[in-house]
mmCIF file of C-alpha atoms in Angstrom:
data_model
loop_
_atom_site.group_PDB
_atom_site.id
_atom_site.type_symbol
_atom_site.label_atom_id
_atom_site.label_comp_id
_atom_site.label_asym_id
_atom_site.label_seq_id
_atom_site.Cartn_x
_atom_site.Cartn_y
_atom_site.Cartn_z
ATOM 1 C CA MET A 10 15.585 42.323 39.846
ATOM 2 C CA ASP A 11 18.449 41.140 41.994
ATOM 3 C CA GLN A 12 20.294 37.827 41.748
ATOM 4 C CA SER A 13 18.056 35.907 44.182
ATOM 5 C CA GLY A 14 14.880 36.962 42.356
ATOM 6 C CA THR A 15 16.286 35.719 39.079
ATOM 7 C CA LEU A 16 17.023 32.296 40.503
ATOM 8 C CA VAL A 17 13.543 32.027 42.027
ATOM 9 C CA PHE A 18 12.027 32.826 38.628
ATOM 10 C CA LEU A 19 14.088 30.062 37.089
ATOM 11 C CA LEU A 20 12.647 27.580 39.579
ATOM 12 C CA PHE A 21 9.084 28.382 38.454
ATOM 13 C CA LEU A 22 10.009 28.273 34.774
ATOM 14 C CA PRO A 23 9.880 24.453 34.339
ATOM 15 C CA LEU A 24 6.456 24.277 36.029
ATOM 16 C CA LEU A 25 5.013 26.860 33.650
ATOM 17 C CA TRP A 26 6.684 25.107 30.742
ATOM 18 C CA ILE A 27 5.147 21.725 31.610
ATOM 19 C CA VAL A 28 1.656 23.197 32.053
ATOM 20 C CA TRP A 29 1.875 24.933 28.668
ATOM 21 C CA LEU A 30 3.082 21.780 26.887
ATOM 22 C CA ALA A 31 0.411 19.611 28.519
ATOM 23 C CA MET A 32 -2.264 21.921 27.123
ATOM 24 C CA ILE A 33 -1.192 21.354 23.502
ATOM 25 C CA ILE A 34 0.417 17.860 23.646
ATOM 26 C CA SER A 35 -1.114 14.760 25.180
ATOM 27 C CA LYS A 36 1.775 12.308 24.938
ATOM 28 C CA PRO A 37 4.206 12.507 27.877
ATOM 29 C CA ALA A 38 7.154 11.189 25.850
ATOM 30 C CA ILE A 39 6.948 14.164 23.487
ATOM 31 C CA ILE A 40 6.697 16.585 26.425
ATOM 32 C CA PHE A 41 9.788 15.117 28.052
ATOM 33 C CA HIS A 42 11.921 15.240 24.901
ATOM 34 C CA ILE A 43 10.894 18.813 24.079
ATOM 35 C CA SER A 44 11.694 19.843 27.651
ATOM 36 C CA GLN A 45 15.114 18.204 27.468
ATOM 37 C CA THR A 46 15.877 20.093 24.273
ATOM 38 C CA PHE A 47 14.669 23.378 25.700
ATOM 39 C CA PHE A 48 16.618 23.261 28.965
ATOM 40 C CA ASN A 49 19.760 21.961 27.302
ATOM 41 C CA PHE A 50 19.553 24.901 24.923
ATOM 42 C CA LEU A 51 19.239 27.354 27.843
ATOM 43 C CA ALA A 52 22.206 25.720 29.611
ATOM 44 C CA MET A 53 24.242 25.962 26.402
ATOM 45 C CA ALA A 54 23.428 29.657 26.090
ATOM 46 C CA CYS A 55 24.436 30.308 29.695
ATOM 47 C CA PHE A 56 27.793 28.575 29.421
ATOM 48 C CA ALA A 57 28.439 30.138 26.038
ATOM 49 C CA SER A 58 28.136 33.518 27.816
ATOM 50 C CA VAL A 59 30.463 32.258 30.561
ATOM 51 C CA ALA A 60 33.028 31.152 27.951
ATOM 52 C CA SER A 61 32.821 34.512 26.123
ATOM 53 C CA PHE A 62 33.404 36.398 29.402
ATOM 54 C CA GLN A 63 36.493 34.289 30.092
ATOM 55 C CA ALA A 64 37.763 34.807 26.560
ATOM 56 C CA LYS A 65 37.209 38.575 26.821
ATOM 57 C CA TRP A 66 39.445 38.891 29.874
ATOM 58 C CA GLY A 67 41.989 36.408 28.646
ATOM 59 C CA ILE A 68 41.400 33.793 31.329
ATOM 60 C CA GLY A 69 39.748 31.104 29.277
ATOM 61 C CA PRO A 70 37.556 29.595 28.152
ATOM 62 C CA SER A 71 38.028 26.950 30.779
ATOM 63 C CA GLY A 72 37.701 23.234 30.277
ATOM 64 C CA LEU A 73 34.510 23.123 32.320
ATOM 65 C CA SER A 74 32.835 25.630 30.028
ATOM 66 C CA GLY A 75 33.823 23.667 26.933
ATOM 67 C CA PHE A 76 32.641 20.368 28.438
ATOM 68 C CA ALA A 77 29.310 21.910 29.510
ATOM 69 C CA ILE A 78 28.685 23.261 26.007
ATOM 70 C CA PHE A 79 29.538 19.888 24.472
ATOM 71 C CA VAL A 80 27.163 17.986 26.789
ATOM 72 C CA SER A 81 24.330 20.468 26.217
ATOM 73 C CA VAL A 82 24.658 20.309 22.416
ATOM 74 C CA THR A 83 24.817 16.519 22.514
ATOM 75 C CA GLY A 84 21.717 16.420 24.719
ATOM 76 C CA ILE A 85 19.842 18.628 22.256
ATOM 77 C CA PHE A 86 20.585 16.365 19.297
ATOM 78 C CA LEU A 87 19.842 13.209 21.272
ATOM 79 C CA SER A 88 16.478 14.543 22.441
ATOM 80 C CA LEU A 89 15.508 15.640 18.924
ATOM 81 C CA PHE A 90 16.554 12.272 17.539
ATOM 82 C CA LEU A 91 14.403 10.367 20.037
ATOM 83 C CA LEU A 92 11.537 12.776 19.334
ATOM 84 C CA PHE A 93 11.397 13.006 15.543
ATOM 85 C CA VAL A 94 12.158 9.434 14.468
ATOM 86 C CA PRO A 95 8.962 7.908 15.980
ATOM 87 C CA VAL A 96 6.902 10.903 14.814
ATOM 88 C CA VAL A 97 8.129 10.611 11.216
ATOM 89 C CA TYR A 98 7.498 6.873 11.290
ATOM 90 C CA GLU A 99 3.944 7.258 12.594
ATOM 91 C CA LYS A 100 2.947 10.204 10.392
ATOM 92 C CA TYR A 101 4.770 9.579 7.100
ATOM 93 C CA ASP A 102 5.797 5.895 7.319
ATOM 94 C CA LYS A 103 9.453 6.777 6.830
ATOM 95 C CA LEU A 104 12.624 5.683 8.675
ATOM 96 C CA ILE A 105 11.098 2.255 9.267
ATOM 97 C CA ARG A 106 14.323 0.438 10.139
ATOM 98 C CA LEU A 107 15.468 3.182 12.487
ATOM 99 C CA ALA A 108 12.096 3.321 14.231
ATOM 100 C CA ARG A 109 12.101 -0.463 14.736
ATOM 101 C CA THR A 110 15.595 -0.201 16.187
ATOM 102 C CA LEU A 111 14.498 2.439 18.673
ATOM 103 C CA LYS A 112 11.617 0.215 19.784
ATOM 104 C CA GLU A 113 14.070 -2.396 20.966
ATOM 105 C CA VAL A 114 14.271 -2.467 24.756
ATOM 106 C CA ARG A 115 18.059 -2.510 24.993
ATOM 107 C CA VAL A 116 18.451 0.373 22.515
ATOM 108 C CA GLY A 117 15.989 2.524 24.456
ATOM 109 C CA PHE A 118 17.723 1.849 27.751
ATOM 110 C CA ILE A 119 21.147 2.649 26.277
ATOM 111 C CA LEU A 120 20.121 5.990 24.724
ATOM 112 C CA VAL A 121 17.918 7.283 27.547
ATOM 113 C CA GLY A 122 20.328 5.977 30.179
ATOM 114 C CA SER A 123 23.212 7.810 28.500
ATOM 115 C CA GLY A 124 21.244 11.072 28.553
ATOM 116 C CA CYS A 125 20.490 10.617 32.253
ATOM 117 C CA ILE A 126 24.090 9.856 33.204
ATOM 118 C CA PHE A 127 25.683 12.734 31.310
ATOM 119 C CA SER A 128 23.031 15.233 32.467
ATOM 120 C CA LEU A 129 23.521 14.224 36.081
ATOM 121 C CA LEU A 130 27.282 14.388 35.732
ATOM 122 C CA ILE A 131 27.396 17.889 34.205
ATOM 123 C CA ALA A 132 24.774 19.163 36.653
ATOM 124 C CA PHE A 133 26.904 18.073 39.625
ATOM 125 C CA ILE A 134 30.091 19.531 38.192
ATOM 126 C CA THR A 135 28.632 22.911 37.273
ATOM 127 C CA THR A 136 26.788 23.189 40.596
ATOM 128 C CA ILE A 137 29.937 22.571 42.589
ATOM 129 C CA SER A 138 31.910 25.007 40.440
ATOM 130 C CA ALA A 139 29.277 27.781 40.544
ATOM 131 C CA TRP A 140 28.628 27.692 44.298
ATOM 132 C CA THR A 141 32.195 27.133 45.448
ATOM 133 C CA GLU A 142 33.883 29.715 43.211
ATOM 134 C CA PRO A 143 35.889 32.136 45.427
ATOM 135 C CA GLY A 144 35.084 35.127 43.222
ATOM 136 C CA CYS A 145 31.340 34.441 43.415
ATOM 137 C CA LYS A 146 31.371 34.795 47.204
ATOM 138 C CA ASN A 147 33.727 37.803 47.278
ATOM 139 C CA ALA A 148 34.986 39.445 44.105
ATOM 140 C CA ASP A 149 38.158 40.604 45.809
ATOM 141 C CA ASN A 150 39.118 36.986 46.541
ATOM 142 C CA ASP A 151 39.016 35.963 42.888
ATOM 143 C CA PRO A 152 42.382 34.729 41.556
ATOM 144 C CA HIS A 153 42.114 37.229 38.676
ATOM 145 C CA ALA A 154 41.065 40.262 40.740
ATOM 146 C CA SER A 155 44.263 42.008 39.605
ATOM 147 C CA LEU A 156 42.682 42.612 36.194
ATOM 148 C CA GLY A 157 41.005 45.720 37.520
ATOM 149 C CA ASP A 158 37.778 47.098 38.854
ATOM 150 C CA ALA A 159 35.936 46.478 35.608
ATOM 151 C CA PHE A 160 36.590 42.766 35.971
ATOM 152 C CA THR A 161 35.534 42.605 39.573
ATOM 153 C CA SER A 162 32.381 44.619 38.874
ATOM 154 C CA ALA A 163 31.327 42.199 36.037
ATOM 155 C CA LEU A 164 32.124 39.117 38.072
ATOM 156 C CA PRO A 165 28.732 38.871 39.946
ATOM 157 C CA GLY A 166 26.787 38.689 36.641
ATOM 158 C CA TRP A 167 29.145 36.035 35.411
ATOM 159 C CA CYS A 168 28.541 33.996 38.568
ATOM 160 C CA SER A 169 24.745 34.333 38.202
ATOM 161 C CA THR A 170 24.936 33.115 34.603
ATOM 162 C CA LYS A 171 26.991 30.146 35.685
ATOM 163 C CA LYS A 172 24.542 29.244 38.444
ATOM 164 C CA ALA A 173 21.617 29.555 36.020
ATOM 165 C CA GLY A 174 23.347 27.181 33.632
ATOM 166 C CA ALA A 175 23.783 24.656 36.443
ATOM 167 C CA ILE A 176 20.067 24.943 37.297
ATOM 168 C CA PHE A 177 19.118 24.334 33.662
ATOM 169 C CA PHE A 178 21.286 21.246 33.646
ATOM 170 C CA TRP A 179 19.426 19.959 36.687
ATOM 171 C CA LEU A 180 16.097 20.588 34.983
ATOM 172 C CA ALA A 181 17.299 18.763 31.880
ATOM 173 C CA PHE A 182 18.370 15.859 34.081
ATOM 174 C CA GLY A 183 14.903 15.794 35.674
ATOM 175 C CA PHE A 184 13.233 15.340 32.306
ATOM 176 C CA TRP A 185 15.783 12.715 31.277
ATOM 177 C CA LEU A 186 14.952 10.865 34.492
ATOM 178 C CA ALA A 187 11.240 11.159 33.670
ATOM 179 C CA SER A 188 11.901 9.644 30.243
ATOM 180 C CA PHE A 189 13.800 6.786 31.858
ATOM 181 C CA ILE A 190 10.948 6.093 34.297
ATOM 182 C CA LEU A 191 8.432 6.158 31.412
ATOM 183 C CA LEU A 192 10.612 3.703 29.516
ATOM 184 C CA ILE A 193 10.624 1.316 32.471
ATOM 185 C CA ILE A 194 6.821 1.583 32.781
ATOM 186 C CA ASP A 195 6.359 0.805 29.079
ATOM 187 C CA TRP A 196 8.760 -2.105 29.322
ATOM 188 C CA ARG A 197 7.001 -3.600 32.325
ATOM 189 C CA SER A 198 3.574 -3.199 30.706
ATOM 190 C CA GLY A 199 4.744 -4.909 27.499
ATOM 191 C CA ASN A 200 4.363 -1.916 25.176
ATOM 192 C CA LEU A 201 7.928 -2.242 23.917
ATOM 193 C CA THR A 202 7.559 -5.889 22.902
ATOM 194 C CA SER A 203 7.271 -5.813 19.122
ATOM 195 C CA PRO A 204 5.296 -8.629 17.440
ATOM 196 C CA PRO A 205 7.184 -11.070 15.198
ATOM 197 C CA ARG A 206 7.531 -10.023 11.577
ATOM 198 C CA ASP A 207 6.568 -13.502 10.326
ATOM 199 C CA LEU A 208 3.629 -15.127 12.058
ATOM 200 C CA PRO A 209 4.294 -18.616 13.401
ATOM 201 C CA PHE A 210 2.883 -21.618 11.575
ATOM 202 C CA THR A 211 -0.638 -22.573 12.589
ATOM 203 C CA ARG A 212 -2.139 -25.831 11.452
ATOM 204 C CA PRO A 213 -5.346 -25.178 9.495
ATOM 205 C CA HIS A 214 -8.409 -26.813 11.039
ATOM 206 C CA SER A 215 -10.454 -26.963 7.852
ATOM 207 C CA ASP A 216 -10.046 -26.089 4.207
ATOM 208 C CA ILE A 217 -12.478 -23.537 2.797
ATOM 209 C CA GLU A 218 -12.799 -25.257 -0.574
ATOM 210 C CA GLU A 219 -13.279 -28.635 1.068
ATOM 211 C CA GLY A 220 -16.007 -27.198 3.234
ATOM 212 C CA GLU A 221 -17.815 -25.808 0.207
ATOM 213 C CA GLU A 222 -17.619 -29.169 -1.554
ATOM 214 C CA VAL A 223 -19.029 -30.905 1.513
ATOM 215 C CA GLU A 224 -21.973 -28.504 1.583
ATOM 216 C CA ALA A 225 -22.615 -29.039 -2.142
ATOM 217 C CA ALA A 226 -22.520 -32.820 -1.682
ATOM 218 C CA ASP A 227 -24.965 -32.632 1.225
ATOM 219 C CA THR A 228 -27.535 -30.751 -0.854
ATOM 220 C CA HIS A 229 -27.514 -33.429 -3.629
ATOM 221 C CA THR A 230 -27.429 -36.513 -1.435
ATOM 222 C CA ASN A 231 -29.880 -39.356 -2.061
ATOM 223 C CA PRO A 232 -32.519 -39.594 0.716
ATOM 224 C CA SER A 233 -31.651 -43.265 1.279
ATOM 225 C CA PRO A 234 -28.809 -43.833 3.774
ATOM 226 C CA PRO A 235 -25.504 -44.584 2.011
ATOM 227 C CA THR A 236 -23.705 -47.867 2.454
ATOM 228 C CA GLN A 237 -20.814 -47.680 4.871
ATOM 229 C CA HIS A 238 -17.422 -48.628 3.408
ATOM 230 C CA PRO A 239 -14.033 -48.782 5.071
ATOM 231 C CA HIS A 240 -12.767 -45.560 3.518
ATOM 232 C CA THR A 241 -11.139 -42.586 5.094
ATOM 233 C CA PRO A 242 -13.256 -39.418 5.438
ATOM 234 C CA ALA A 243 -11.366 -37.766 2.586
ATOM 235 C CA ASN A 244 -12.134 -40.708 0.233
ATOM 236 C CA GLN A 245 -15.793 -40.901 1.212
ATOM 237 C CA GLN A 246 -16.277 -37.364 0.004
ATOM 238 C CA TYR A 247 -15.277 -38.140 -3.594
ATOM 239 C CA ASP A 248 -16.272 -41.843 -3.796
ATOM 240 C CA ASN A 249 -19.690 -42.013 -5.460
ATOM 241 C CA SER A 250 -19.250 -45.432 -7.074
ATOM 242 C CA ASN A 251 -22.296 -46.743 -5.203
ATOM 243 C CA ALA A 252 -24.621 -44.093 -6.603
ATOM 244 C CA SER A 253 -27.173 -45.360 -9.089
ATOM 245 C CA ALA A 254 -26.258 -42.732 -11.719
ATOM 246 C CA SER A 255 -22.512 -43.315 -11.448
ATOM 247 C CA PRO A 256 -20.762 -44.855 -14.491
ATOM 248 C CA PHE A 257 -18.749 -46.992 -12.073
ATOM 249 C CA ALA A 258 -21.762 -48.566 -10.360
ATOM 250 C CA ASP A 259 -21.844 -52.377 -10.409
ATOM 251 C CA SER A 260 -24.933 -54.206 -9.262
ATOM 252 C CA ASN A 261 -22.950 -57.478 -9.059
ATOM 253 C CA ARG A 262 -20.095 -55.989 -7.122
ATOM 254 C CA LEU A 263 -18.358 -58.260 -4.622
ATOM 255 C CA SER A 264 -18.744 -56.357 -1.375
ATOM 256 C CA ALA A 265 -18.250 -57.224 2.233
ATOM 257 C CA ALA A 266 -21.895 -58.309 2.563
ATOM 258 C CA PRO A 267 -22.845 -61.222 0.199
ATOM 259 C CA THR A 268 -25.759 -60.595 -2.172
ATOM 260 C CA ASN A 269 -27.062 -64.160 -1.729
ATOM 261 C CA THR A 270 -28.693 -64.285 1.651
ATOM 262 C CA ASN A 271 -29.358 -68.034 1.535
ATOM 263 C CA THR A 272 -25.714 -69.086 1.393
ATOM 264 C CA THR A 273 -24.765 -71.992 3.600
ATOM 265 C CA TYR A 274 -21.452 -71.500 5.400
ATOM 266 C CA LEU A 275 -18.966 -74.309 5.846
ATOM 267 C CA PRO A 276 -17.460 -75.227 9.179
ATOM 268 C CA SER A 277 -14.596 -73.134 10.550
ATOM 269 C CA ILE A 278 -12.003 -75.778 9.689
ATOM 270 C CA ASN A 279 -12.283 -74.848 6.012
ATOM 271 C CA THR A 280 -10.122 -71.911 4.985
ATOM 272 C CA ASN A 281 -12.635 -70.783 2.340
ATOM 273 C CA ARG A 282 -15.516 -68.717 3.582
ATOM 274 C CA PHE A 283 -18.072 -70.246 1.203
ATOM 275 C CA SER A 284 -18.504 -73.783 -0.084
ATOM 276 C CA THR A 285 -17.039 -74.913 -3.388
ATOM 277 C CA ALA A 286 -20.377 -75.390 -5.010
ATOM 278 C CA ASP A 287 -21.586 -72.028 -3.834
ATOM 279 C CA SER A 288 -18.455 -70.230 -5.107
ATOM 280 C CA SER A 289 -18.879 -71.734 -8.582
ATOM 281 C CA ALA A 290 -22.563 -71.028 -8.651
ATOM 282 C CA ASN A 291 -22.197 -67.431 -7.494
ATOM 283 C CA ARG A 292 -19.615 -66.454 -10.090
ATOM 284 C CA THR A 293 -21.919 -63.801 -11.536
ATOM 285 C CA SER A 294 -19.528 -60.892 -11.993
ATOM 286 C CA ALA A 295 -19.446 -59.259 -15.411
ATOM 287 C CA TYR A 296 -15.755 -60.183 -15.727
ATOM 288 C CA SER A 297 -16.132 -63.928 -15.012
ATOM 289 C CA THR A 298 -17.176 -66.831 -17.225
ATOM 290 C CA ALA A 299 -20.501 -68.546 -16.777
ATOM 291 C CA PRO A 300 -20.277 -71.627 -14.577
ATOM 292 C CA THR A 301 -20.031 -74.940 -16.404
ATOM 293 C CA THR A 302 -20.402 -77.380 -13.530
ATOM 294 C CA THR A 303 -23.753 -78.949 -12.894
ATOM 295 C CA THR A 304 -23.247 -79.478 -9.195
ATOM 296 C CA ALA A 305 -26.166 -78.110 -7.291
ATOM 297 C CA PRO A 306 -25.258 -75.481 -4.702
ATOM 298 C CA THR A 307 -25.897 -76.026 -1.081
ATOM 299 C CA THR A 308 -28.409 -73.218 -0.960
ATOM 300 C CA SER A 309 -32.091 -73.653 -0.995
ATOM 301 C CA THR A 310 -32.820 -71.122 -3.779
ATOM 302 C CA ASN A 311 -30.329 -69.187 -5.964
ATOM 303 C CA THR A 312 -32.682 -67.044 -7.955
ATOM 304 C CA GLY A 313 -32.868 -63.310 -8.351
ATOM 305 C CA TYR A 314 -29.310 -62.636 -9.692
ATOM 306 C CA ALA A 315 -29.092 -59.659 -11.998
ATOM 307 C CA THR A 316 -27.899 -60.261 -15.536
ATOM 308 C CA SER A 317 -24.279 -59.500 -16.294
ATOM 309 C CA ARG A 318 -23.709 -56.136 -17.814
ATOM 310 C CA PRO A 319 -22.340 -55.918 -21.388
ATOM 311 C CA SER A 320 -18.616 -55.554 -21.935
ATOM 312 C CA MET A 321 -17.146 -52.078 -21.896
ATOM 313 C CA ASP A 322 -14.700 -53.069 -24.678
ATOM 314 C CA ALA A 323 -16.116 -50.545 -27.148
ATOM 315 C CA TYR A 324 -13.202 -50.811 -29.612
ATOM 316 C CA GLY A 325 -12.869 -54.611 -29.639
ATOM 317 C CA ALA A 326 -9.376 -54.642 -28.242
ATOM 318 C CA PHE A 327 -9.965 -58.008 -26.564
ATOM 319 C CA SER A 328 -12.122 -59.603 -29.317
ATOM 320 C CA ASP A 329 -9.223 -61.038 -31.414
ATOM 321 C CA PRO A 330 -9.102 -64.818 -31.987
ATOM 322 C CA ALA A 331 -6.775 -66.980 -29.947
ATOM 323 C CA PRO A 332 -3.131 -67.301 -31.162
ATOM 324 C CA SER A 333 -2.084 -70.082 -33.506
ATOM 325 C CA GLY A 334 -1.765 -73.532 -32.004
ATOM 326 C CA PHE A 335 -4.711 -73.122 -29.667
ATOM 327 C CA GLY A 336 -7.579 -73.260 -32.126
ATOM 328 C CA GLY A 337 -8.999 -76.463 -30.714
ATOM 329 C CA VAL A 338 -9.131 -75.271 -27.157
ATOM 330 C CA SER A 339 -12.593 -75.321 -25.700
ATOM 331 C CA ALA A 340 -14.073 -72.387 -23.857
ATOM 332 C CA SER A 341 -14.599 -74.690 -20.949
ATOM 333 C CA TYR A 342 -11.745 -75.205 -18.530
ATOM 334 C CA ALA A 343 -12.459 -78.896 -18.068
ATOM 335 C CA PRO A 344 -10.221 -81.396 -19.941
ATOM 336 C CA THR A 345 -11.691 -82.957 -23.082
ATOM 337 C CA ALA A 346 -12.049 -86.704 -23.745
ATOM 338 C CA SER A 347 -9.376 -86.694 -26.466
ATOM 339 C CA ASP A 348 -6.823 -85.006 -24.247
ATOM 340 C CA SER A 349 -7.493 -87.090 -21.207
ATOM 341 C CA GLY A 350 -6.215 -90.339 -22.793
ATOM 342 C CA SER A 351 -3.437 -88.888 -24.965
ATOM 343 C CA GLY A 352 -0.103 -87.528 -23.929
ATOM 344 C CA ALA A 353 -0.668 -84.066 -25.445
ATOM 345 C CA PRO A 354 0.201 -81.240 -23.147
ATOM 346 C CA LYS A 355 -2.711 -79.583 -21.458
ATOM 347 C CA VAL A 356 -3.391 -75.901 -21.901
ATOM 348 C CA SER A 357 -3.464 -73.759 -18.802
ATOM 349 C CA ARG A 358 -6.004 -71.033 -18.215
ATOM 350 C CA THR A 359 -3.415 -68.279 -18.207
ATOM 351 C CA MET A 360 -1.541 -69.361 -21.376
ATOM 352 C CA GLN A 361 -4.538 -69.873 -23.628
ATOM 353 C CA TYR A 362 -4.807 -66.159 -24.402
ATOM 354 C CA ALA A 363 -1.253 -65.268 -25.404
ATOM 355 C CA ASP A 364 1.795 -67.374 -26.304
ATOM 356 C CA PRO A 365 4.563 -65.259 -27.903
ATOM 357 C CA TYR A 366 6.532 -68.376 -29.006
ATOM 358 C CA ALA A 367 3.668 -70.208 -30.710
ATOM 359 C CA ALA A 368 4.376 -68.712 -34.146
ATOM 360 C CA VAL A 369 8.124 -69.487 -33.838
ATOM 361 C CA ARG A 370 7.494 -73.115 -32.947
ATOM 362 C CA ALA A 371 5.028 -73.436 -35.836
ATOM 363 C CA SER A 372 7.564 -72.073 -38.368
ATOM 364 C CA LEU A 373 10.309 -74.374 -37.080
ATOM 365 C CA ALA A 374 8.047 -77.394 -37.322
ATOM 366 C CA THR A 375 7.099 -76.511 -40.909
ATOM 367 C CA SER A 376 10.706 -76.053 -42.052
ATOM 368 C CA THR A 377 11.771 -79.386 -40.509
ATOM 369 C CA ALA A 378 8.929 -81.275 -42.226
ATOM 370 C CA THR A 379 9.809 -79.890 -45.708
ATOM 371 C CA GLY A 380 13.451 -80.924 -45.410
ATOM 372 C CA ALA A 381 14.992 -77.500 -45.007
ATOM 373 C CA PRO A 382 18.417 -77.505 -43.429
ATOM 374 C CA ALA A 383 18.330 -76.917 -39.730
ATOM 375 C CA PRO A 384 20.007 -73.734 -38.623
ATOM 376 C CA THR A 385 23.510 -74.117 -37.314
ATOM 377 C CA LYS A 386 24.526 -73.010 -33.892
ATOM 378 C CA PRO A 387 26.301 -69.634 -34.099
ATOM 379 C CA SER A 388 30.015 -69.728 -33.339
ATOM 380 C CA TYR A 389 33.008 -67.444 -33.706
ATOM 381 C CA GLU A 390 35.484 -70.183 -34.676
ATOM 382 C CA PRO A 391 34.857 -70.605 -38.455
ATOM 383 C CA TYR A 392 34.680 -66.871 -38.992
ATOM 384 C CA THR A 393 36.662 -65.972 -42.197
ATOM 385 C CA GLY A 394 35.564 -62.428 -42.714
ATOM 386 C CA TYR A 395 37.712 -59.315 -42.714
ATOM 387 C CA ARG A 396 40.297 -59.187 -39.999
#
């Protein structure tokens, strides 16, 4: 096969290669990276042969041969790196940080763009050198034709190898360009946008436990409609003080709606909502004292009040007798006949239960009546102790 037939076969080689890879691999990114590695390897082999020919005849290797080998080896490693890191991450869950780095848009553009630029650069340089070499057109015009007939006879094969290497570099550049186009398509379609590692805060609409408690409360609700109270929805769920079986239920509770429906309201000029007689007559809470006034209320009938519930003071903490000095105080809050004409001080409602100084005043009064010396006022002047 002559030189032209060899070059034509090389043109059909990438087409056969792509068809064979497409039959066994479905992902185009893997096909492109394998093709880049393959054609860079072929270009490296070609220019390694060119460099060995130059070294054999003592005319090299040239700088172009060394640069071509360097670019081809670098392209091989770069293609394998872009190929195996995602595969290892997907199959074995390894190299997680490196795989996330490669999924960044800017990193992908830098790596693939570098492969495209260097492949295009070396393809142009080797093409110009292979097709403009004087010895490749006419062996007798080669600058080193003086080395003998053996050199000039081997020169056509050397030129063919150099041209084949240039073609392989162009094929490698084509697959690098395909990888770059695929990267742009993935970027535009949003496939390269990685989701955030930490999900943003979302306000919960409902609590699961709260929903279960609401369902449980609905199944045990009394058939009668509950009384509406000015509570928030969260407090209404746990507030069962109006239930009949609740230990906190109070039949005489002062609520917004008065229990006595026959109450006569005073005019709006009075600041109190109910009349004085009605307020004293309706003092029926378990924590209030029975009314002592005999003034008839302004209502037509005040019957039907429930009896006050017994005290919840199970341990008798509030059943002690009144402090000393208040033994003669009546349970009624009205002034007695003896106190009304005398100048004795009157006892207030708040001070009749506890007076911390009553015992002190009683002891001082007793000591003064028996003739005990009154205590002297403390002073620092007559002090004769240790100095």
